[in-house]
Amino acid sequence: DAKTTQPPSMDCAEGRAANLPCNHSTISGNEYVYWYRQIHSQGPQYIIHGLKNNETNEMASLIITEDRKSSTLILPHATLRDTAVYYCIVSAYNTDKLIFGTGTRLQVFP
Amino acid sequence: KAGVTQTPRYLIKTRGQQVTLSCSPISGHRSVSWYQQTPGQGLQFLFEYFSETQRNKGNFPGRFSGRQFSNSRSEMNVSTLELGDSALYLCASSLVAGELKKTQYFGPGTRLLVL
């Protein structure tokens, strides 16, 4: 399984865009990039995933570089409730096994 | 539609005992995975079940076992508990394992404290 590298922590002002980077330079061709987040003491929550195209849903946007070696999760208008640990995960096509790294602790401040 | 439910939510056991945790997936979901979360090791994959078969197993000792029933409900068992087994145990379900890439939905977890 490919490994990911994320900054340990980031701050973002409420209402501004939060851009969370992730490096996955050893990703394989059949591996997807997933983002989950975990709000304190709750189970992780799915945010978005992609293979090679940029993706957008009601929660966030995912930008994957052309060489697929890195990606950025964008929360367009961060709120205080977005304060959480964000995990970037690469996962093989044929399994539900997720390898969580240490994630990025995003603190949204007023 | 109800989410993933886990029982019990909190549990206190003593060293040497065994424990069984239960997970009910979202209705219609057939794949269930288990994870252990500790402050020191973070979130670690335990096992993955689909159609009552274990498809994948993480790097945990044989004291950790699991099973899945025909209704997709799953249980995990930890025997001969050690202090280091104190953790949040999370269950996740997804619609179908394998062919289609899909999302996993996590339950609230069972917090186990071993004294």
Short mmCIF file of C-alpha atoms in Angstrom, two decimals:
data_model
loop_
_atom_site.label_atom_id
_atom_site.label_comp_id
_atom_site.label_asym_id
_atom_site.label_seq_id
_atom_site.Cartn_x
_atom_site.Cartn_y
_atom_site.Cartn_z
CA ASP A 1 0.00 0.00 0.00
CA ALA A 2 1.23 3.44 -0.89
CA LYS A 3 2.06 5.74 1.98
CA THR A 4 1.04 9.36 2.34
CA THR A 5 2.72 12.39 3.87
CA GLN A 6 0.72 15.24 5.36
CA PRO A 7 1.66 18.27 7.45
CA PRO A 8 0.87 17.57 11.11
CA SER A 9 -1.19 20.70 11.64
CA MET A 10 -2.70 23.70 9.88
CA ASP A 11 -4.74 26.72 10.87
CA CYS A 12 -7.46 28.40 8.87
CA ALA A 13 -9.66 31.42 9.52
CA GLU A 14 -13.38 30.81 9.50
CA GLY A 15 -14.89 31.59 6.10
CA ARG A 16 -11.63 31.20 4.26
CA ALA A 17 -10.63 28.26 2.09
CA ALA A 18 -8.65 25.51 3.75
CA ASN A 19 -6.15 23.81 1.45
CA LEU A 20 -4.79 20.55 2.84
CA PRO A 21 -1.89 19.00 0.92
CA CYS A 22 -0.96 15.36 0.67
CA ASN A 23 2.01 13.67 -0.91
CA HIS A 24 1.61 10.12 -2.25
CA SER A 25 4.58 9.75 -4.55
CA THR A 26 4.49 5.93 -4.57
CA ILE A 27 0.85 5.61 -5.58
CA SER A 28 0.04 2.80 -7.98
CA GLY A 29 -2.07 3.11 -11.08
CA ASN A 30 -5.07 1.34 -9.58
CA GLU A 31 -5.02 3.16 -6.24
CA TYR A 32 -7.53 5.83 -5.38
CA VAL A 33 -6.92 8.86 -3.20
CA TYR A 34 -9.38 9.10 -0.32
CA TRP A 35 -9.93 11.80 2.24
CA TYR A 36 -11.57 11.19 5.58
CA ARG A 37 -11.81 13.36 8.62
CA GLN A 38 -12.26 12.59 12.28
CA ILE A 39 -13.84 15.02 14.64
CA HIS A 40 -12.77 14.47 18.22
CA SER A 41 -13.82 11.06 19.58
CA GLN A 42 -16.09 10.26 16.64
CA GLY A 43 -15.67 7.71 13.87
CA PRO A 44 -13.95 8.92 10.70
CA GLN A 45 -16.19 10.54 8.13
CA TYR A 46 -15.76 10.12 4.39
CA ILE A 47 -15.17 13.37 2.50
CA ILE A 48 -14.23 12.65 -1.09
CA HIS A 49 -12.17 10.38 -3.29
CA GLY A 50 -10.66 10.37 -6.78
CA LEU A 51 -8.50 8.42 -9.17
CA LYS A 52 -6.94 10.99 -11.49
CA ASN A 53 -9.53 13.64 -12.27
CA ASN A 54 -10.38 16.49 -9.97
CA GLU A 55 -13.52 15.87 -7.98
CA THR A 56 -16.04 18.09 -6.20
CA ASN A 57 -18.93 17.32 -3.92
CA GLU A 58 -20.99 19.23 -1.40
CA MET A 59 -18.26 19.02 1.21
CA ALA A 60 -15.03 19.65 -0.62
CA SER A 61 -12.96 19.59 -3.78
CA LEU A 62 -10.09 17.26 -4.51
CA ILE A 63 -7.29 18.34 -6.83
CA ILE A 64 -4.95 15.58 -7.98
CA THR A 65 -1.78 16.47 -9.86
CA GLU A 66 -1.31 15.08 -13.33
CA ASP A 67 1.41 12.69 -12.21
CA ARG A 68 -0.86 11.65 -9.28
CA LYS A 69 1.99 12.04 -6.81
CA SER A 70 0.20 14.61 -4.72
CA SER A 71 -3.24 16.00 -4.06
CA THR A 72 -4.95 18.85 -2.26
CA LEU A 73 -8.21 18.80 -0.39
CA ILE A 74 -10.01 22.12 -0.50
CA LEU A 75 -12.71 23.13 1.96
CA PRO A 76 -14.00 26.26 0.21
CA HIS A 77 -15.45 28.09 3.20
CA ALA A 78 -14.17 26.59 6.43
CA THR A 79 -16.37 26.72 9.51
CA LEU A 80 -15.56 26.02 13.14
CA ARG A 81 -17.20 22.62 12.72
CA ASP A 82 -14.54 21.69 10.18
CA THR A 83 -11.97 21.54 12.98
CA ALA A 84 -10.81 17.91 12.83
CA VAL A 85 -8.00 15.58 11.86
CA TYR A 86 -7.96 15.07 8.10
CA TYR A 87 -6.57 11.85 6.69
CA CYS A 88 -5.33 11.37 3.15
CA ILE A 89 -5.32 7.68 2.21
CA VAL A 90 -4.44 5.78 -0.92
CA SER A 91 -6.30 2.53 -1.25
CA ALA A 92 -6.11 -0.36 -3.65
CA TYR A 93 -8.98 -0.98 -5.99
CA ASN A 94 -10.07 -4.35 -4.67
CA THR A 95 -10.08 -3.92 -0.92
CA ASP A 96 -11.73 -1.94 1.82
CA LYS A 97 -8.49 -1.88 3.79
CA LEU A 98 -7.56 1.71 4.62
CA ILE A 99 -4.09 2.56 5.89
CA PHE A 100 -4.42 5.70 7.98
CA GLY A 101 -1.39 7.92 8.51
CA THR A 102 -1.10 10.56 11.19
CA GLY A 103 -3.22 13.06 9.28
CA THR A 104 -3.37 16.85 9.46
CA ARG A 105 -4.98 18.49 12.44
CA LEU A 106 -6.92 21.43 11.03
CA GLN A 107 -7.86 24.15 13.47
CA VAL A 108 -10.42 26.65 12.21
CA PHE A 109 -10.43 29.83 14.26
CA PRO A 110 -13.01 32.64 14.43
CA LYS B 1 -31.42 5.00 6.93
CA ALA B 2 -29.72 4.15 10.20
CA GLY B 3 -25.94 4.40 10.32
CA VAL B 4 -23.42 1.86 11.51
CA THR B 5 -24.13 0.88 15.08
CA GLN B 6 -21.68 -0.56 17.54
CA THR B 7 -22.35 -2.13 20.90
CA PRO B 8 -21.43 -1.63 23.59
CA ARG B 9 -20.20 1.94 23.38
CA TYR B 10 -18.03 1.66 26.49
CA LEU B 11 -16.51 -1.32 28.19
CA ILE B 12 -14.18 -1.91 31.11
CA LYS B 13 -12.38 -5.23 31.43
CA THR B 14 -9.44 -6.58 33.38
CA ARG B 15 -6.28 -8.17 32.05
CA GLY B 16 -6.69 -11.77 30.99
CA GLN B 17 -10.40 -11.48 30.26
CA GLN B 18 -11.91 -11.69 26.82
CA VAL B 19 -14.29 -9.31 25.10
CA THR B 20 -16.71 -9.44 22.18
CA LEU B 21 -17.69 -6.30 20.30
CA SER B 22 -20.59 -6.09 17.91
CA CYS B 23 -21.15 -4.10 14.73
CA SER B 24 -24.33 -3.74 12.70
CA PRO B 25 -23.66 -2.29 9.26
CA ILE B 26 -25.88 0.06 7.33
CA SER B 27 -28.81 -1.85 5.86
CA GLY B 28 -27.78 -3.38 2.54
CA HIS B 29 -24.07 -3.06 3.19
CA ARG B 30 -22.24 -6.35 2.90
CA SER B 31 -18.66 -5.43 3.72
CA VAL B 32 -17.51 -4.77 7.26
CA SER B 33 -14.06 -3.69 8.40
CA TRP B 34 -12.64 -3.21 11.87
CA TYR B 35 -10.02 -0.73 13.07
CA GLN B 36 -8.23 -0.07 16.33
CA GLN B 37 -7.37 3.47 17.35
CA THR B 38 -4.89 4.28 20.09
CA PRO B 39 -3.04 7.53 20.89
CA GLY B 40 0.30 5.87 20.20
CA GLN B 41 -0.41 3.90 17.03
CA GLY B 42 -3.27 5.86 15.52
CA LEU B 43 -5.86 4.13 13.38
CA GLN B 44 -4.86 0.61 12.42
CA PHE B 45 -6.69 -1.87 10.21
CA LEU B 46 -7.72 -5.11 11.93
CA PHE B 47 -9.76 -7.11 9.42
CA GLU B 48 -12.23 -6.92 6.57
CA TYR B 49 -15.19 -9.23 6.01
CA PHE B 50 -17.43 -9.76 3.04
CA SER B 51 -20.09 -12.47 2.69
CA GLU B 52 -18.98 -14.07 5.94
CA THR B 53 -15.41 -14.44 4.67
CA GLN B 54 -12.36 -12.63 5.93
CA ARG B 55 -10.83 -10.89 2.93
CA ASN B 56 -8.00 -9.07 4.58
CA LYS B 57 -6.24 -9.05 7.91
CA GLY B 58 -4.02 -6.49 9.54
CA ASN B 59 -0.88 -7.08 11.53
CA PHE B 60 -2.40 -8.07 14.86
CA PRO B 61 -1.81 -11.16 17.01
CA GLY B 62 -4.11 -14.15 16.89
CA ARG B 63 -5.84 -12.95 20.07
CA PHE B 64 -7.81 -10.67 17.78
CA SER B 65 -10.43 -12.49 15.77
CA GLY B 66 -13.64 -11.69 14.02
CA ARG B 67 -16.53 -13.10 12.13
CA GLN B 68 -19.42 -11.99 9.99
CA PHE B 69 -22.91 -13.43 10.00
CA SER B 70 -25.25 -14.05 7.10
CA ASN B 71 -27.09 -10.80 7.85
CA SER B 72 -23.74 -8.95 7.51
CA ARG B 73 -23.53 -8.16 11.20
CA SER B 74 -20.04 -8.64 12.53
CA GLU B 75 -18.36 -9.34 15.81
CA MET B 76 -14.77 -9.09 16.88
CA ASN B 77 -13.27 -10.89 19.82
CA VAL B 78 -10.15 -10.17 21.80
CA SER B 79 -8.96 -12.92 24.12
CA THR B 80 -6.52 -12.70 26.99
CA LEU B 81 -6.77 -8.93 27.18
CA GLU B 82 -3.65 -6.86 27.75
CA LEU B 83 -3.36 -3.30 28.98
CA GLY B 84 -2.28 -2.25 25.49
CA ASP B 85 -5.59 -3.39 24.05
CA SER B 86 -7.22 -0.32 25.57
CA ALA B 87 -8.42 1.55 22.52
CA LEU B 88 -11.30 2.82 20.47
CA TYR B 89 -12.48 0.01 18.22
CA LEU B 90 -14.16 1.24 15.06
CA CYS B 91 -16.31 -0.64 12.62
CA ALA B 92 -16.95 0.52 9.07
CA SER B 93 -19.32 -0.79 6.45
CA SER B 94 -19.55 -0.39 2.69
CA LEU B 95 -21.98 -1.52 0.06
CA VAL B 96 -19.92 -4.08 -1.84
CA ALA B 97 -16.32 -5.12 -1.43
CA GLY B 98 -14.15 -5.28 -4.47
CA GLU B 99 -15.36 -4.27 -7.88
CA LEU B 100 -16.72 -0.81 -7.40
CA LYS B 101 -14.74 1.71 -5.41
CA LYS B 102 -17.07 2.96 -2.76
CA THR B 103 -16.97 4.76 0.52
CA GLN B 104 -16.84 3.30 3.96
CA TYR B 105 -19.11 4.54 6.70
CA PHE B 106 -17.78 4.38 10.22
CA GLY B 107 -19.65 3.74 13.42
CA PRO B 108 -19.13 5.70 16.64
CA GLY B 109 -16.79 3.06 18.05
CA THR B 110 -16.53 1.01 21.21
CA ARG B 111 -14.16 2.43 23.78
CA LEU B 112 -12.46 -0.43 25.63
CA LEU B 113 -10.51 0.13 28.81
CA VAL B 114 -8.41 -2.73 30.14
CA LEU B 115 -7.39 -2.46 33.80
#
